[in-house]
Amino acid sequence: MKGLFRYLSPFSPDQSGAVSVLFELGGIIVILDAGGCTGNICGFDEPRWFSKKSAVYSAGLRDIDAILGRDDKLLEKLKDAADTVDADFIALVGTPVPSVIATDYGAVCRLAEKNYGIPAVYIETTGMEDYDKGQKLAYEQILRLLKRCRDDRRNGLDTPASALAEKLENRMKSRLQGNRGNGAEGSGNPVSGSDDRPVIGIWGATPLDLPAEDSAQALRMRIEQKYSGFRAVTYGMDSSLEELYFAADAERNVVCSWSGKEPAEALEKLGKPLETGLFLPDAERKTPSEGRVLVVHQQVIADSIRNWMRSRWDGLSIDCASFFQMDADKMEEQDVSMQSEGEWIRLMKERKYDIVIGDPIFQRAVPFWDGAYVSAPQYAVSGGMFAADSDAAYWKRLRKDLEAAVDALPGACAEETAKMQ
């Protein structure tokens, strides 16, 4: 029974991933549900809900509305929302109910756009996949909308999409002129878009992937330290729709989770350099140690932790594993893509790992394993149960716990100890 979880909690679903990408882009986000999915998203899967504003609505589907497919009721509610919120676009996000009754998302979007003059897109999530697939779909659809905006404006069409393109272009022009006039260039403002330096685009950055709410800011700072004179933009956190509209103008791109892989690779084909990782600084010293280690997280963070450990210790055998999507080109020979709780249990029985790094939830399923478990929470797995207060606190604790776990391995640092004696 592949989908049966006896020990692990349900992971954030695809509709939560879609909302995490769209949350800060200034649209009306409508979850096509009766209220439960929206409650889960806002209450458990989206930490920004408590600190930032976003127009996230539930369609409030009643049984009879779903059975009869009464899209007119949905359109009436969309009109009320459009009259209340000055939104750049409307996004319909799917859940299990509309996927079962085969809601015609495209028709609803066309009617909404025609009636209310606001560009509309749909994210055909089903509630049956993990969050990263929903993020991927959201990136695809919002970028497709922005391409339509550019095309309509270039062709001189009088459409809501063309009007949005003009609005976004004017908004970015006004921002850049205002910042130059205010002397903001190079000010180091943590909010992206604060000056007109050349841009490095960061794809796949949402709270479901990164360690803490301020991780996007911390990642931008690390990248800007490496590439002096550039401004980093995280598409998905602390960014705007106009920045995404001009994403093709970025000088280079960074992928920090699987969901951002496709748009970044598309830009790479246009000659824009692409890197993958979190730009963690290497350790200050390197010592020998022997042992087998497993890192369980979303692939980019897992690989970043592995690379940091290799900069700190020689001799460790380090594998990465994930329950979420993994890029086969980035996997090493012993890395594992897991599809079920059973695969996780078998992996821990078959391979004798000395240290495991992962969300504390994963430890529940392997009570027989007696090695050292190092906590590395992921919001998509355990929500706010183990969430770090800050990005710096997350990595500081992780490094400290890793030092202690490796130092406790038999024969660890034997060479260094012998030199001291």
CSV table of N, CA and C in Angstrom, one decimal, residues 29-39 56-66 70 73-74 77-78 93 95 97-98:
chain,number,residue,atom,x,y,z
A,29,ILE,N,-6.3,34.8,-5.3
A,29,ILE,CA,-6.0,33.3,-5.4
A,29,ILE,C,-7.3,32.7,-4.8
A,30,VAL,N,-7.9,31.9,-5.6
A,30,VAL,CA,-9.1,31.2,-5.2
A,30,VAL,C,-8.9,29.7,-5.2
A,31,ILE,N,-9.1,29.1,-4.0
A,31,ILE,CA,-9.0,27.7,-3.8
A,31,ILE,C,-10.4,27.1,-4.1
A,32,LEU,N,-10.5,26.2,-5.1
A,32,LEU,CA,-11.8,25.7,-5.4
A,32,LEU,C,-12.1,24.5,-4.5
A,33,ASP,N,-12.6,24.8,-3.3
A,33,ASP,CA,-12.9,23.8,-2.3
A,33,ASP,C,-14.1,24.3,-1.5
A,34,ALA,N,-14.5,23.5,-0.5
A,34,ALA,CA,-15.6,23.8,0.4
A,34,ALA,C,-15.1,24.6,1.6
A,35,GLY,N,-13.8,24.7,1.8
A,35,GLY,CA,-13.2,25.5,2.9
A,35,GLY,C,-12.1,24.8,3.6
A,36,GLY,N,-12.1,23.4,3.5
A,36,GLY,CA,-11.1,22.7,4.3
A,36,GLY,C,-9.7,22.8,3.8
A,37,CYS,N,-9.5,22.8,2.4
A,37,CYS,CA,-8.2,22.9,1.8
A,37,CYS,C,-7.6,24.3,2.1
A,38,THR,N,-8.5,25.3,2.0
A,38,THR,CA,-8.0,26.7,2.3
A,38,THR,C,-7.6,26.8,3.7
A,39,GLY,N,-8.3,26.2,4.6
A,39,GLY,CA,-8.0,26.2,6.0
A,39,GLY,C,-6.7,25.6,6.3
A,56,VAL,N,-6.2,35.4,-0.5
A,56,VAL,CA,-6.5,34.0,-0.7
A,56,VAL,C,-7.9,33.7,-0.3
A,57,TYR,N,-8.7,33.2,-1.2
A,57,TYR,CA,-10.1,32.9,-0.9
A,57,TYR,C,-10.4,31.4,-1.1
A,58,SER,N,-11.5,31.0,-0.4
A,58,SER,CA,-12.1,29.7,-0.7
A,58,SER,C,-13.3,29.9,-1.5
A,59,ALA,N,-13.5,29.0,-2.5
A,59,ALA,CA,-14.7,29.1,-3.3
A,59,ALA,C,-16.0,28.7,-2.5
A,60,GLY,N,-15.8,28.1,-1.4
A,60,GLY,CA,-16.9,27.7,-0.5
A,60,GLY,C,-17.9,26.8,-1.2
A,61,LEU,N,-17.4,25.8,-2.0
A,61,LEU,CA,-18.3,25.0,-2.7
A,61,LEU,C,-19.3,24.2,-1.8
A,62,ARG,N,-20.6,24.3,-2.1
A,62,ARG,CA,-21.5,23.4,-1.4
A,62,ARG,C,-21.7,22.1,-2.2
A,63,ASP,N,-22.2,21.1,-1.5
A,63,ASP,CA,-22.4,19.8,-2.2
A,63,ASP,C,-23.2,20.0,-3.5
A,64,ILE,N,-24.3,20.7,-3.4
A,64,ILE,CA,-25.2,20.8,-4.6
A,64,ILE,C,-24.5,21.6,-5.7
A,65,ASP,N,-23.7,22.6,-5.3
A,65,ASP,CA,-22.9,23.3,-6.4
A,65,ASP,C,-21.9,22.4,-7.1
A,66,ALA,N,-21.2,21.6,-6.3
A,66,ALA,CA,-20.3,20.7,-6.9
A,66,ALA,C,-21.0,19.7,-7.8
A,70,ARG,N,-22.2,24.3,-10.8
A,70,ARG,CA,-22.8,25.6,-10.9
A,70,ARG,C,-21.7,26.7,-10.9
A,73,LYS,N,-22.2,30.4,-9.7
A,73,LYS,CA,-22.0,30.8,-8.3
A,73,LYS,C,-20.5,31.2,-8.1
A,74,LEU,N,-19.6,30.5,-8.7
A,74,LEU,CA,-18.2,30.8,-8.6
A,74,LEU,C,-17.9,32.2,-9.2
A,77,LYS,N,-18.9,35.0,-7.0
A,77,LYS,CA,-18.0,35.3,-5.9
A,77,LYS,C,-16.7,35.9,-6.4
A,78,LEU,N,-16.3,35.6,-7.6
A,78,LEU,CA,-15.1,36.2,-8.2
A,78,LEU,C,-15.4,37.7,-8.4
A,93,VAL,N,-7.1,27.7,-8.2
A,93,VAL,CA,-6.2,26.6,-7.7
A,93,VAL,C,-7.1,25.3,-7.5
A,95,THR,N,-8.5,21.5,-6.4
A,95,THR,CA,-8.4,20.6,-5.2
A,95,THR,C,-9.1,19.3,-5.7
A,97,VAL,N,-12.1,18.0,-5.3
A,97,VAL,CA,-13.5,18.0,-5.8
A,97,VAL,C,-13.6,18.5,-7.2
A,98,PRO,N,-13.0,19.6,-7.6
A,98,PRO,CA,-13.1,20.0,-9.1
A,98,PRO,C,-12.4,19.0,-10.0
